[in-house]
GROMACS .gro file of C-alpha atoms in nm:
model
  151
    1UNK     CA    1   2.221   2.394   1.536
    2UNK     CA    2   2.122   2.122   1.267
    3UNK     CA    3   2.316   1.806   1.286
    4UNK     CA    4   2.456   1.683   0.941
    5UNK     CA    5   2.360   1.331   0.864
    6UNK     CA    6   2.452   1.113   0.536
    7UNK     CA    7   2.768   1.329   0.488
    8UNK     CA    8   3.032   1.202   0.218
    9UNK     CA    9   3.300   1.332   0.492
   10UNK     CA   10   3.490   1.634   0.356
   11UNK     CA   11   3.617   1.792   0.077
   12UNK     CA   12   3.979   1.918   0.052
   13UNK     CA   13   4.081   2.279   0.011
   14UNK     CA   14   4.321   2.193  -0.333
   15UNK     CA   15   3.948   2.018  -0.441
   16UNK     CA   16   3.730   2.353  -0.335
   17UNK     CA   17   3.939   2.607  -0.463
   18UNK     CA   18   3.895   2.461  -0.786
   19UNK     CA   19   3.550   2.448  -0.814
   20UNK     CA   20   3.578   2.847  -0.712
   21UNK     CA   21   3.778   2.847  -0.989
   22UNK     CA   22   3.609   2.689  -1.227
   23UNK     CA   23   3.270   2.866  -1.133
   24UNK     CA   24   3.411   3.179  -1.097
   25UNK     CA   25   3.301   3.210  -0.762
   26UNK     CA   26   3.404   3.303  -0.405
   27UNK     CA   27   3.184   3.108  -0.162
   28UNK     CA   28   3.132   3.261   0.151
   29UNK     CA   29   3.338   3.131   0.434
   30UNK     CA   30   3.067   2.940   0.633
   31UNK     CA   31   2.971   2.771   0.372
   32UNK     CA   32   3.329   2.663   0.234
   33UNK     CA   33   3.366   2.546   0.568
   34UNK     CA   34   3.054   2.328   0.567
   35UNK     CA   35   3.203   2.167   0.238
   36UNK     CA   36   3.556   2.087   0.386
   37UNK     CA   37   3.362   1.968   0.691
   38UNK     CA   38   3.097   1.757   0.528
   39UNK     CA   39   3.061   1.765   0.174
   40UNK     CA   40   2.691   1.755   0.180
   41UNK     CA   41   2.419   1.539   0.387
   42UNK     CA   42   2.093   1.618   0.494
   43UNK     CA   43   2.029   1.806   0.832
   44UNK     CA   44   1.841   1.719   1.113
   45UNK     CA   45   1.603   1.941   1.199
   46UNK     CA   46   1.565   2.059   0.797
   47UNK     CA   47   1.264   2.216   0.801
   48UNK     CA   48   1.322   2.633   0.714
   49UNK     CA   49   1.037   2.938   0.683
   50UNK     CA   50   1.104   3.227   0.445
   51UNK     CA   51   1.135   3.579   0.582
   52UNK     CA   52   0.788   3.731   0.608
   53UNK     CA   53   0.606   3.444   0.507
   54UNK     CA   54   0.445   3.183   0.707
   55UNK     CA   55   0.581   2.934   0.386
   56UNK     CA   56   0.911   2.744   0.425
   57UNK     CA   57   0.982   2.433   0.283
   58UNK     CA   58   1.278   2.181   0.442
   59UNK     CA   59   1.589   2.088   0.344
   60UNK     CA   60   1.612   1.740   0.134
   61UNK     CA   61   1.985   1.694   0.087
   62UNK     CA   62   2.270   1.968   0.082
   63UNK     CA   63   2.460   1.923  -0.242
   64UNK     CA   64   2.811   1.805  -0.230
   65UNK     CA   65   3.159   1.762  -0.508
   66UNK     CA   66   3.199   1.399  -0.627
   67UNK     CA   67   2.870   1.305  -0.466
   68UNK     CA   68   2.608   1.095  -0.643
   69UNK     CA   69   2.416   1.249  -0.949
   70UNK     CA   70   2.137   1.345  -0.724
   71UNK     CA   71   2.333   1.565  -0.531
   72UNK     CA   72   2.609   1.659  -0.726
   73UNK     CA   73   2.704   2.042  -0.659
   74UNK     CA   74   2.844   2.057  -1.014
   75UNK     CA   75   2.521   1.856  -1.177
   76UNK     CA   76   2.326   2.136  -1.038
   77UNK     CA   77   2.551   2.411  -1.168
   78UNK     CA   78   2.503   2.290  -1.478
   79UNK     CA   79   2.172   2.247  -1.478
   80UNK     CA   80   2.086   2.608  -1.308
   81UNK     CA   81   2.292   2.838  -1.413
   82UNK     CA   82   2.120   2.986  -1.667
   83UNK     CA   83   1.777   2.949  -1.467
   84UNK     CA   84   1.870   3.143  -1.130
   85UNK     CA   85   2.018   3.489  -1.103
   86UNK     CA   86   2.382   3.505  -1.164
   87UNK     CA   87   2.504   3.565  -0.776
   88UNK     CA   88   2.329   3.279  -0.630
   89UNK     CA   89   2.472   2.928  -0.590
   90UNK     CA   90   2.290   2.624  -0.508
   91UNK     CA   91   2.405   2.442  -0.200
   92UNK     CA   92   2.096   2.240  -0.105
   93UNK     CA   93   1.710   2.112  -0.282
   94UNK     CA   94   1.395   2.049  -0.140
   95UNK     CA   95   1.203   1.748  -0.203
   96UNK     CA   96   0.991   1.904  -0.462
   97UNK     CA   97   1.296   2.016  -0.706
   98UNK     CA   98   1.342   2.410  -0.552
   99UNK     CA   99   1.683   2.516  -0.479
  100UNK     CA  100   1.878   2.654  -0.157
  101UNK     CA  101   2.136   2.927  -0.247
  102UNK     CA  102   2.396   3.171  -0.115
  103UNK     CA  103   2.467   3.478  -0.202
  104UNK     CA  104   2.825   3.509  -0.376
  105UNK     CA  105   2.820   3.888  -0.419
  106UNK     CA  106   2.712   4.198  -0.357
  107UNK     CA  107   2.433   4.293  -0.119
  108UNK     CA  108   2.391   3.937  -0.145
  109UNK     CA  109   2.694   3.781  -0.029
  110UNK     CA  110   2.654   3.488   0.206
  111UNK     CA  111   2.266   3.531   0.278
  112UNK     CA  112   2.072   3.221   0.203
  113UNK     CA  113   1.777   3.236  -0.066
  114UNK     CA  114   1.487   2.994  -0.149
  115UNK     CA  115   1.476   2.950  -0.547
  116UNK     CA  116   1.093   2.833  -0.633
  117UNK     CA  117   1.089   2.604  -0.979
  118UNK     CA  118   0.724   2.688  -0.983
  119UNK     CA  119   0.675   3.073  -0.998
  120UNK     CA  120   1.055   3.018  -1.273
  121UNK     CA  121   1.007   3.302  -1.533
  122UNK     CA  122   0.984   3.116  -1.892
  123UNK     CA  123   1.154   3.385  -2.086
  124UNK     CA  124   1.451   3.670  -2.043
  125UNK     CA  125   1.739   3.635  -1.810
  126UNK     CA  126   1.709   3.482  -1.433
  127UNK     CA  127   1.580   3.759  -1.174
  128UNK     CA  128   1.436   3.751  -0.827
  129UNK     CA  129   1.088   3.727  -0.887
  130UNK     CA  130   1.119   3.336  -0.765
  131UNK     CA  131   1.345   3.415  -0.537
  132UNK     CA  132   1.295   3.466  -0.100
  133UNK     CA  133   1.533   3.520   0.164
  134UNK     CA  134   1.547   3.228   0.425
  135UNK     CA  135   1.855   3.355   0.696
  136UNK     CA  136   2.127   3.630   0.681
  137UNK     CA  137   2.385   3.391   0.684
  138UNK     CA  138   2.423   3.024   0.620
  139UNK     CA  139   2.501   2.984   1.035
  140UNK     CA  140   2.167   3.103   1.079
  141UNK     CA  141   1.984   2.936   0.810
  142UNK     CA  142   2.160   2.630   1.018
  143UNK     CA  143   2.045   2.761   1.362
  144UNK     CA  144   1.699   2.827   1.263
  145UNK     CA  145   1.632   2.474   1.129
  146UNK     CA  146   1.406   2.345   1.297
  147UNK     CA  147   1.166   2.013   1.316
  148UNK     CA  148   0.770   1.979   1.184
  149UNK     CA  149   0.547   1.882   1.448
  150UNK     CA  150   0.286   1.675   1.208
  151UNK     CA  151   0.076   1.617   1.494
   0.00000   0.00000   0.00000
């Protein structure tokens, strides 16, 4: 499993269940726990592939509450939520500006997706033509991290 790196040290439950609040969201467990636990940071190994694909991209920094602008859960709530479909939440980017999400309902809930910026539809509502599955769950989007051997 990844090790966490850079984290802001955790966030507290009175702090989390607001932000489900004021989303409207339940986050899945594993990942709630990952926010009480770290609060964002960047993982070593971060590299990820998508299912079916020999693409993958790597994690730059997992987003965190009260963090600084660049990696500000909330920031990025903002900013996305009228861009990616409506039960998906971003927990992480990529160094080019692509999102990590979880699932928050559904079919969906607690599976970890790739958003791509790129291939973003310019007009009618957010959809999952941008969108590929990384891991089944955010444990093993964590266990299947692994490193890029640039050699």
């Amino acid at each position: 499993m990844a090790t966490i790196e850079d984290a802001t040290g955790g966030l507290n439950e009175e702090r989390l269940a607001d932000l489900e609040m004021q989303w409207g969201v339940a986050l899945p467990s594993a990942f709630r726990q990952f926010l009480l636990t770290h609060n964002g940071g960047y993982p070593v190994p971060d590299a990820f592939t998508l299912v079916g694909s020999e693409d993958g991209s790597s994690v730059h920094r997992f987003l965190g509450v009260e963090v600084g602008s660049h990696s500000n859960l909330e920031n990025y709530m903002k900013t996305y939520e009228s861009r990616i479909p409506n039960d998906l939440f971003p927990i992480a980017h990529d160094p080019g500006g692509n999102l990590v999400c979880i699932g928050t309902g559904g079919s969906n809930m607690g599976r970890i997706f790739f958003w791509d910026h790129e291939t973003e539809m310019d007009q009618g509502p957010p959809n999952y033509s941008n969108v590929s599955a990384i891991a089944d769950s955010f444990d093993d989007f964590l266990d299947g991290l692994y490193e890029v051997n640039l050699d």
